[in-house]
N, CA, C and O of each residue as an XYZ file, in Angstrom:
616
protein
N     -25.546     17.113     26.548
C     -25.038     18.407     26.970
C     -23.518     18.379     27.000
O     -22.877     17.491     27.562
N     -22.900     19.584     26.250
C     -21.214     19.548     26.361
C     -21.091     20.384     27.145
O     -21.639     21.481     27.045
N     -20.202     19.968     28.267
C     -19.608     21.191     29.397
C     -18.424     21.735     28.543
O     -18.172     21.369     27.395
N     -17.782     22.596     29.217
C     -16.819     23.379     28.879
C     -15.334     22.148     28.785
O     -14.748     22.202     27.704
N     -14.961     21.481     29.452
C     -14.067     20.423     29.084
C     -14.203     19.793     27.951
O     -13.189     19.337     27.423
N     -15.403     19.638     27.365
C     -15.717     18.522     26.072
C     -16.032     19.802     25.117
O     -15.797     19.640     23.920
N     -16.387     20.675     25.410
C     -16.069     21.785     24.513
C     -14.675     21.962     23.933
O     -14.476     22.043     22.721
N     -13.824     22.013     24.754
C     -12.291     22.142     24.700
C     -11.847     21.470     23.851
O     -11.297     21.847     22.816
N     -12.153     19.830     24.405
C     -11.519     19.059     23.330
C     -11.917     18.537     22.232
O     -11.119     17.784     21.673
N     -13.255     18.772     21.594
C     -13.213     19.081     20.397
C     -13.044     20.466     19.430
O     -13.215     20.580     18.216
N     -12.600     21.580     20.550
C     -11.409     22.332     19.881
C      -9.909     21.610     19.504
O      -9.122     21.685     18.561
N      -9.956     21.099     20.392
C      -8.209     20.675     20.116
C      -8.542     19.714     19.218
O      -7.728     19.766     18.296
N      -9.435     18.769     19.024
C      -9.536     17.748     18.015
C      -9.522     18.377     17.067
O      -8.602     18.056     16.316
N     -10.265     19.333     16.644
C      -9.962     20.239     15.532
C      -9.085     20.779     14.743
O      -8.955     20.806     13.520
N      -8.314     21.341     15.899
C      -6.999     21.799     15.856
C      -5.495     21.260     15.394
O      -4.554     21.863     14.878
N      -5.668     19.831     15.805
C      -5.194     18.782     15.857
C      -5.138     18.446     14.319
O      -4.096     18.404     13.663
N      -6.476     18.198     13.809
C      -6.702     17.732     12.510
C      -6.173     18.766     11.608
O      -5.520     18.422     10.623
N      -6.445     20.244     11.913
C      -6.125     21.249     10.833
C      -4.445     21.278     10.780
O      -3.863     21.324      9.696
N      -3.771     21.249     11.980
C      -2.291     20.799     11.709
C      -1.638     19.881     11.508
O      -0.414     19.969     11.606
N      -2.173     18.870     11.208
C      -1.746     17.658     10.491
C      -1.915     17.659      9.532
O      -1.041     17.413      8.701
N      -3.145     17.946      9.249
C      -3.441     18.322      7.654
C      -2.431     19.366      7.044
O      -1.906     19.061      5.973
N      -2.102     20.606      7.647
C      -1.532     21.682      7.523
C       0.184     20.935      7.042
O       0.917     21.623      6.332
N       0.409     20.264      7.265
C       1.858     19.710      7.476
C       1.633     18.739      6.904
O       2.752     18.237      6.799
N       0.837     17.984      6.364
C       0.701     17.016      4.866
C       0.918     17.785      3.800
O       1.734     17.429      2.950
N       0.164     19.047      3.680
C       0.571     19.955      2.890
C       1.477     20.351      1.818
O       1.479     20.361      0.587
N       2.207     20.656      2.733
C       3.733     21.250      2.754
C       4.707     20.060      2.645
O       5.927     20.220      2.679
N       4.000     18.630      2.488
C       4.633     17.789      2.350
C       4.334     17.284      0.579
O       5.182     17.074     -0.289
N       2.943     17.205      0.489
C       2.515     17.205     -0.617
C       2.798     18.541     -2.204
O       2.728     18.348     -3.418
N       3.157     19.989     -1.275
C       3.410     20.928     -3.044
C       4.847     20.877     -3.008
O       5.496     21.498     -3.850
N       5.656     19.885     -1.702
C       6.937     19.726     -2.360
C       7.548     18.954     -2.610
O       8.767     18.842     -2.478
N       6.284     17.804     -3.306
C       6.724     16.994     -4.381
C       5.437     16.976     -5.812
O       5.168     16.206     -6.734
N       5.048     17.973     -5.431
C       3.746     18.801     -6.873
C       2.910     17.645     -6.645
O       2.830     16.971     -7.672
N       2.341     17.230     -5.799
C       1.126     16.319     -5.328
C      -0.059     17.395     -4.706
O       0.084     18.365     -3.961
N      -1.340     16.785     -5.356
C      -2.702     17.383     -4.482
C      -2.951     16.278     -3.799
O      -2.420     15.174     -3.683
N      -4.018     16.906     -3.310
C      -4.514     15.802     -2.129
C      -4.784     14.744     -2.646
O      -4.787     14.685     -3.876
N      -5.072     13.671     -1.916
C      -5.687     12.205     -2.646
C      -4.641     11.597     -3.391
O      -4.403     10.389     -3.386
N      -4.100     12.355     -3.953
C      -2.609     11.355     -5.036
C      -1.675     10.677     -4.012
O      -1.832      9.552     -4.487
N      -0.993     10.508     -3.185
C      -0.335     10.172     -2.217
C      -0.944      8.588     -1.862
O      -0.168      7.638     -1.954
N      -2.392      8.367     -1.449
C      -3.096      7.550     -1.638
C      -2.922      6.501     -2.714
O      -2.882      5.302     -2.437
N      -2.834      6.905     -3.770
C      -3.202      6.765     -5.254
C      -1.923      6.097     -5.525
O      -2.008      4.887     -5.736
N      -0.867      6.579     -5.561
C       0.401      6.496     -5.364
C       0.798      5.287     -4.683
O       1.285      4.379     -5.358
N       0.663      5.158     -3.498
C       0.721      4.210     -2.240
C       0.101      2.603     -2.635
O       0.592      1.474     -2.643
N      -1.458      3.280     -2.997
C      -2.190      2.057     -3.512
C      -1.406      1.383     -4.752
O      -1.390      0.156     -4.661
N      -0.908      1.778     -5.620
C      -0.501      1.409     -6.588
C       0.959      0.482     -6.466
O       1.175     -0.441     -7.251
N       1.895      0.850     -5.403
C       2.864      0.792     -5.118
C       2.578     -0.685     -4.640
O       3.133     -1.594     -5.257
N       1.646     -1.019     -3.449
C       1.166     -2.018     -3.036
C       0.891     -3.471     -3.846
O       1.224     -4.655     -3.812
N       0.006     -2.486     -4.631
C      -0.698     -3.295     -5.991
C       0.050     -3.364     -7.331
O      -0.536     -3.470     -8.408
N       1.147     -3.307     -7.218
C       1.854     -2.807     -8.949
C       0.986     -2.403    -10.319
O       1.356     -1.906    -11.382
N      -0.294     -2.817     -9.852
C      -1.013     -2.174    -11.157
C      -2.116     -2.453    -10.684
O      -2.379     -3.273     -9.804
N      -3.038     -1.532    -11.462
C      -4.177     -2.100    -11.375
C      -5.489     -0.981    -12.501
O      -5.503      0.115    -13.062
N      -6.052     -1.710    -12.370
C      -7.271     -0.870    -13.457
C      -8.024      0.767    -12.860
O      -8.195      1.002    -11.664
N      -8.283      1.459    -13.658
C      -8.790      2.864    -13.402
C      -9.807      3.006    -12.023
O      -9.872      3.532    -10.912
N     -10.749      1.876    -13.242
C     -12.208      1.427    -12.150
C     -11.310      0.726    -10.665
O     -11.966      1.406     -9.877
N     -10.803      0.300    -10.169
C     -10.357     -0.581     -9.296
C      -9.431      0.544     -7.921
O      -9.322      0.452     -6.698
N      -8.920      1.546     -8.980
C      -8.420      2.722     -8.062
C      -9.535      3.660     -7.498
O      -9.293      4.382     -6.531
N     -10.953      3.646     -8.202
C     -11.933      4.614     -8.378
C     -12.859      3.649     -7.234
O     -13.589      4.283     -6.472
N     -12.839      2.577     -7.150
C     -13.351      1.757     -5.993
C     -12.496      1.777     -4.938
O     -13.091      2.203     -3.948
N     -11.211      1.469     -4.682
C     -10.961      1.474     -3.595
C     -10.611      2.975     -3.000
O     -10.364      2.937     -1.795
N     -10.565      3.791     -3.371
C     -10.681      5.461     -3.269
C     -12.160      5.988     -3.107
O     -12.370      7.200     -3.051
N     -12.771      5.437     -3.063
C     -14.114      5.227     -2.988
C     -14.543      6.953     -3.831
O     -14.934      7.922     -3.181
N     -14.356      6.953     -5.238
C     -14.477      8.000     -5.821
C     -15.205      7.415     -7.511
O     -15.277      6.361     -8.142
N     -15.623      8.831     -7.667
C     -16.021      8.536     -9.498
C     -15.051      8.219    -10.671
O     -13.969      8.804    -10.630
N     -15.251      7.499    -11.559
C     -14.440      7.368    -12.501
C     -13.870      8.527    -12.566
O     -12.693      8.669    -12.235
N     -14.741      9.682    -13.071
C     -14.525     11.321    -13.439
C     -13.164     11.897    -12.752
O     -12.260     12.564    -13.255
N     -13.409     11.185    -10.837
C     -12.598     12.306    -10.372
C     -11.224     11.643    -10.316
O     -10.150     12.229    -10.181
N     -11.437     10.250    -10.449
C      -9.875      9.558    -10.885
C      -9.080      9.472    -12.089
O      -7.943      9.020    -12.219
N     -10.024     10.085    -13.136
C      -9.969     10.466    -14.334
C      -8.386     11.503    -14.126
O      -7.159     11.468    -14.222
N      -9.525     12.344    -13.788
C      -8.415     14.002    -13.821
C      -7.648     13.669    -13.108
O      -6.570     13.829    -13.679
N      -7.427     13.105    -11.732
C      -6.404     12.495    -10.859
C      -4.940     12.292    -11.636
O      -3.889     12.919    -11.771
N      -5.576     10.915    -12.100
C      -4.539     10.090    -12.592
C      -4.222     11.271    -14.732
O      -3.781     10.760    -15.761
N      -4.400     11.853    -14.656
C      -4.051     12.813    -16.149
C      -2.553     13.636    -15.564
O      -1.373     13.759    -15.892
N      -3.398     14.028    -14.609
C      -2.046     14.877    -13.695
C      -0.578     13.908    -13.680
O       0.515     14.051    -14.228
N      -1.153     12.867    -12.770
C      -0.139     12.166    -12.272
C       0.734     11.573    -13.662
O       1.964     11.556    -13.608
N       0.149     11.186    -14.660
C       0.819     10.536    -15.848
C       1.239     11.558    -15.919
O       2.250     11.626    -15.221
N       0.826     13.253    -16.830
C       1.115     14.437    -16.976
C       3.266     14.522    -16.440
O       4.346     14.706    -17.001
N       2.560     14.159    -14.656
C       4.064     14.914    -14.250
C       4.924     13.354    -14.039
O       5.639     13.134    -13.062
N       4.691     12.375    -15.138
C       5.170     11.157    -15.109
C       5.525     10.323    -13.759
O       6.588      9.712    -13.652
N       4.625     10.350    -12.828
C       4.387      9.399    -12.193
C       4.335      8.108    -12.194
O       4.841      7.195    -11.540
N       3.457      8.242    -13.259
C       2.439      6.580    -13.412
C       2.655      6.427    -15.079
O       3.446      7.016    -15.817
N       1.711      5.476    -15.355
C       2.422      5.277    -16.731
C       0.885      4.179    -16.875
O       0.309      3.617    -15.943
N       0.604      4.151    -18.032
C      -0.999      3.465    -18.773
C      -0.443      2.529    -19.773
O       0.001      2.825    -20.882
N      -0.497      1.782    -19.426
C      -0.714      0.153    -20.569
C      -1.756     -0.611    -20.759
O      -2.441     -0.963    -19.799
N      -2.029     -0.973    -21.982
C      -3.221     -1.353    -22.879
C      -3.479     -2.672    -21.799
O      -2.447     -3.122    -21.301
N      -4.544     -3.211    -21.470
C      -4.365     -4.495    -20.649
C      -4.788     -5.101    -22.558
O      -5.177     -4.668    -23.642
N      -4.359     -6.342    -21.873
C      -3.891     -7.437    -23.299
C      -5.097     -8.547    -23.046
O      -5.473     -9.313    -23.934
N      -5.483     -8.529    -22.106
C      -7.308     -9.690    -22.202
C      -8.081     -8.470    -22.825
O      -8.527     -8.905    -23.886
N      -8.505     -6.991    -22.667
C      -9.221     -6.117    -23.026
C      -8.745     -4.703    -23.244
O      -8.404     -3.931    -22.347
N      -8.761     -4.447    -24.559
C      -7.585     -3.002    -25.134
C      -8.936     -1.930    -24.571
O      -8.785     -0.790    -25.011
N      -9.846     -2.050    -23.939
C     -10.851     -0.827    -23.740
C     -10.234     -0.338    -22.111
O     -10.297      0.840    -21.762
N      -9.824     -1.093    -21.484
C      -9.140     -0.958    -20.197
C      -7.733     -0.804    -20.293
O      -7.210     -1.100    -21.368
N      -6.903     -0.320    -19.197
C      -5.732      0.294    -19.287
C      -5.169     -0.332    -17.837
O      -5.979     -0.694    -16.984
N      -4.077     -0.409    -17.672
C      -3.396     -1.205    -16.514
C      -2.633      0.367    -15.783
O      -2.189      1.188    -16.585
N      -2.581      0.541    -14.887
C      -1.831      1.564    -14.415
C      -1.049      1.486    -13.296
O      -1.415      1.291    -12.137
N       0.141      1.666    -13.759
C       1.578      1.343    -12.693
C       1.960      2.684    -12.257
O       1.245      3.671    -12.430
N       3.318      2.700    -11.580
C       4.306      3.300    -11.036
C       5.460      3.574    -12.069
O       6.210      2.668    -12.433
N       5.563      4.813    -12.505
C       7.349      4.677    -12.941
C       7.714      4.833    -11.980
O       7.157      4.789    -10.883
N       9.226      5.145    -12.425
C      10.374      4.798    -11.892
C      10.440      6.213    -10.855
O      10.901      6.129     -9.717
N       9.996      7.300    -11.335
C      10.181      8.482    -10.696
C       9.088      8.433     -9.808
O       9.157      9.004     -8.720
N       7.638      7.531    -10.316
C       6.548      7.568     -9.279
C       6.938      7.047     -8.145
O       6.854      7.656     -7.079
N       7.550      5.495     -8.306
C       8.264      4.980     -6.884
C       9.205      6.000     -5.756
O       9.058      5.987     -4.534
N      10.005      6.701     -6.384
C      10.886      7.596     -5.693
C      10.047      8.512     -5.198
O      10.295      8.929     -4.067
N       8.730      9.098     -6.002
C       8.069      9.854     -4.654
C       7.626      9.501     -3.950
O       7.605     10.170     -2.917
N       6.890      8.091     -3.984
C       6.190      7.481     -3.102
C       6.547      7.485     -1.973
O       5.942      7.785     -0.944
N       8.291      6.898     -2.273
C       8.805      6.166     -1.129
C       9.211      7.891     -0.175
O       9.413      7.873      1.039
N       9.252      8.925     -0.815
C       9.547     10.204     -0.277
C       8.632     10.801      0.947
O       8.788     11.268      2.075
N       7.525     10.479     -0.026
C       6.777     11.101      0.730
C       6.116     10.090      1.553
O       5.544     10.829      2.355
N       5.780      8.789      1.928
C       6.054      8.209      2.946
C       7.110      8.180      3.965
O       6.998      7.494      4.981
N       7.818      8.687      3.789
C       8.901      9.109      4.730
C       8.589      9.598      5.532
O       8.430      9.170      6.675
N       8.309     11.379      4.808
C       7.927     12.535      5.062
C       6.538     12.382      6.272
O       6.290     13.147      7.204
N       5.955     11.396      5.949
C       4.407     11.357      6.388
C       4.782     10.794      7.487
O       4.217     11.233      8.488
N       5.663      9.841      7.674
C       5.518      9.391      9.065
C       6.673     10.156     10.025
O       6.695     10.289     11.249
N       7.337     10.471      9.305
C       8.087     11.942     10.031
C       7.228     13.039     10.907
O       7.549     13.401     12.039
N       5.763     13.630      9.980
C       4.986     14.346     10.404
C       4.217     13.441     12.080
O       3.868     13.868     13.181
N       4.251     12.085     11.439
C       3.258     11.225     12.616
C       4.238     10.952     14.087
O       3.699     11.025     15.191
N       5.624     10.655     13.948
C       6.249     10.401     14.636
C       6.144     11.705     15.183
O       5.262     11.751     16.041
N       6.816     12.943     14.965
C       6.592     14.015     15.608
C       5.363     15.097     15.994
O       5.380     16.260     16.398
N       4.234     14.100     15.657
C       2.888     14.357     16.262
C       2.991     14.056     18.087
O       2.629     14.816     18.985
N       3.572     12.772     18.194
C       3.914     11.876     19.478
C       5.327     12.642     20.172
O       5.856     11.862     20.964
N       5.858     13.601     20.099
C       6.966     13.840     20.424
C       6.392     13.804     22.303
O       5.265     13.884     22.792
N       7.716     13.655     22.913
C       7.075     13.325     24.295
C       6.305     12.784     25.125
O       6.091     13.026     26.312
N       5.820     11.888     24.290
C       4.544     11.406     25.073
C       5.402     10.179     25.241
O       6.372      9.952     24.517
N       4.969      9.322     26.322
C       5.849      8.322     27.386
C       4.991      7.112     26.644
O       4.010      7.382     25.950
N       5.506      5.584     26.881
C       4.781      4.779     26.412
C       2.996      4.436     27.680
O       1.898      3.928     27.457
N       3.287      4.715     28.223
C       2.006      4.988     29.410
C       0.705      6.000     28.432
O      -0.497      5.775     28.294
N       1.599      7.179     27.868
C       0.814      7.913     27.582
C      -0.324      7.967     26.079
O      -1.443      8.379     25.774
N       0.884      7.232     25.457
C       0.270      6.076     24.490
C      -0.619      4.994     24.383
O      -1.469      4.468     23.663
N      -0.058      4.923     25.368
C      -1.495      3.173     26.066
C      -2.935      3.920     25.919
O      -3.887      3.776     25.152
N      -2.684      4.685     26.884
C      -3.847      5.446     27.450
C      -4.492      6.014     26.010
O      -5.459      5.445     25.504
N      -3.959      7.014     25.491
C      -4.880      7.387     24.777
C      -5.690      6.942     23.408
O      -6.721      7.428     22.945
N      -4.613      5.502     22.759
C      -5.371      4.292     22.292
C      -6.350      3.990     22.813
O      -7.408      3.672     22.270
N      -6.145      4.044     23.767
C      -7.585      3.465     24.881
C      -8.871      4.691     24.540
O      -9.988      4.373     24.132
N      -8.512      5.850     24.757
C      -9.378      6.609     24.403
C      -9.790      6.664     23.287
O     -11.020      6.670     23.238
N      -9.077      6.726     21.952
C      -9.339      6.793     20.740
C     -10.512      5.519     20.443
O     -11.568      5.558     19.812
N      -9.848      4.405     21.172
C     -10.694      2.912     20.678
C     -12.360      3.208     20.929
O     -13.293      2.875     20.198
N     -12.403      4.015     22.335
C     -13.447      4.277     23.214
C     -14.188      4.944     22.345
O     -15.192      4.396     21.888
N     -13.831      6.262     21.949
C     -14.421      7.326     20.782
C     -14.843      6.537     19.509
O     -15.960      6.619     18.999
N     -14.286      6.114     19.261
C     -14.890      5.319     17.650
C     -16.294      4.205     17.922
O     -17.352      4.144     17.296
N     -15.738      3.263     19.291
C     -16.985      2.512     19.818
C     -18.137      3.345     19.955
O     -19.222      3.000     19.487
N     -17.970      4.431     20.575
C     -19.412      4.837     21.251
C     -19.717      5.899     19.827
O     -20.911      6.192     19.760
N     -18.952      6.448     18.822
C     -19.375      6.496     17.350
C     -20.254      5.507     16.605
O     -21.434      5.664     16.290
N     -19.410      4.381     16.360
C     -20.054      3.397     15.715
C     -21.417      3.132     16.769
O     -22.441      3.117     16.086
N     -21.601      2.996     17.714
C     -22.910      2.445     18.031
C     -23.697      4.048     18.149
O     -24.921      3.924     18.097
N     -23.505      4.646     18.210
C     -24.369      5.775     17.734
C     -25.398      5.784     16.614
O     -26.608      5.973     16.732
N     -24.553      5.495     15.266
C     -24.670      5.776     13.944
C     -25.618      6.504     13.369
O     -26.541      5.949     12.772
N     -25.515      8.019     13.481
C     -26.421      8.792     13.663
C     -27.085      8.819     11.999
O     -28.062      9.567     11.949
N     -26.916      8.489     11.323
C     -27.497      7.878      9.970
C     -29.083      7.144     10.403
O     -30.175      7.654     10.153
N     -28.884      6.022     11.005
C     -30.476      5.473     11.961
C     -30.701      6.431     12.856
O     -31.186      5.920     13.866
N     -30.596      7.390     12.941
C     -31.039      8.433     14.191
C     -31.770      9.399     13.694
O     -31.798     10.549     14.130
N     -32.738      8.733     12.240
C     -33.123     10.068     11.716
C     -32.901     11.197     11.506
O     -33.717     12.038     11.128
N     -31.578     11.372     11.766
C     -31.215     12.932     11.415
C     -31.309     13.669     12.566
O     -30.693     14.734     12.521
N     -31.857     13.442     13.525
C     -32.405     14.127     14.566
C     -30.971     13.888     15.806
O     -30.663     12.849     16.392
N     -30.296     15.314     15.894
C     -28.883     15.164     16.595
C     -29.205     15.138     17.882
O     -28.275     15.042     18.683
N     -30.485     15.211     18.347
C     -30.782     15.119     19.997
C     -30.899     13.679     20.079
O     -30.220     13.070     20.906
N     -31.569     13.170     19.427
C     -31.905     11.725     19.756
C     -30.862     10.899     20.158
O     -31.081      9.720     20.436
């Protein structure tokens, strides 16, 4: 049973999420990024290269949709495709030079948005709600309403 307090705050959790999201946004069409590329971007940056399939696994997505992904991103010269040299059927995929400069942009930008998510809050207030967050994911994970048959009362 949700009382009206736990009602609340998964309004604000909501709320929360839609303006963060809302303000990734606006971070993302002003550097001509859709969603998921930023990721893509990041991963790559990490990894200096790596194979199609290997971005499509750790993105946990279809070849297909990393396909069109990464067309864009070469498209607005981001990234850049080289033949791998053990197997010409596979392709190595890096960072240019302009991909790095957004990367590093819009990581900026992103933790700009995160830092001023926290504006005011005291280091006390921080403690605390780690604490809560940790709490929420525990009593998630042992839920795992996947073994719960489907059945949201249970």
């Amino acid at each position: 049973f949700l009382d009206e307090d736990k009602l609340e705050l998964i309004s604000l959790k909501r709320k929360i999420k839609c303006l963060h999201r809302a303000n990734m946004q606006v971070v993302l069409k002003r550097y001509g990024l859709y969603e998921g590329q930023p990721l893509t971007l990041i991963h790559l940056k990490k990894k200096g290269e790596c194979t199609q399939k290997d971005l499509a696994e750790f993105l946990n997505v279809s070849n297909a949709t990393i396909a069109v992904s990464l067309k864009r991103l070469e498209k607005s010269g981001l990234i850049k495709k080289t033949p791998d040299k053990k197997d010409l059927r596979y392709n190595n995929i890096s960072l240019t030079e302009k991909g790095r400069e957004i990367v590093d942009k819009c990581e900026d930008a992103f933790k700009n948005v995160d830092i001023h998510m926290f504006d005011g809050f005291s280091d006390e207030e921080i403690k605390n709600l780690k604490m809560y967050y940790a709490r929420i994911i525990d009593n998630l994970e042992k839920f795992n309403f996947s073994n719960k048959g489907g059945n949201a009362d249970d």
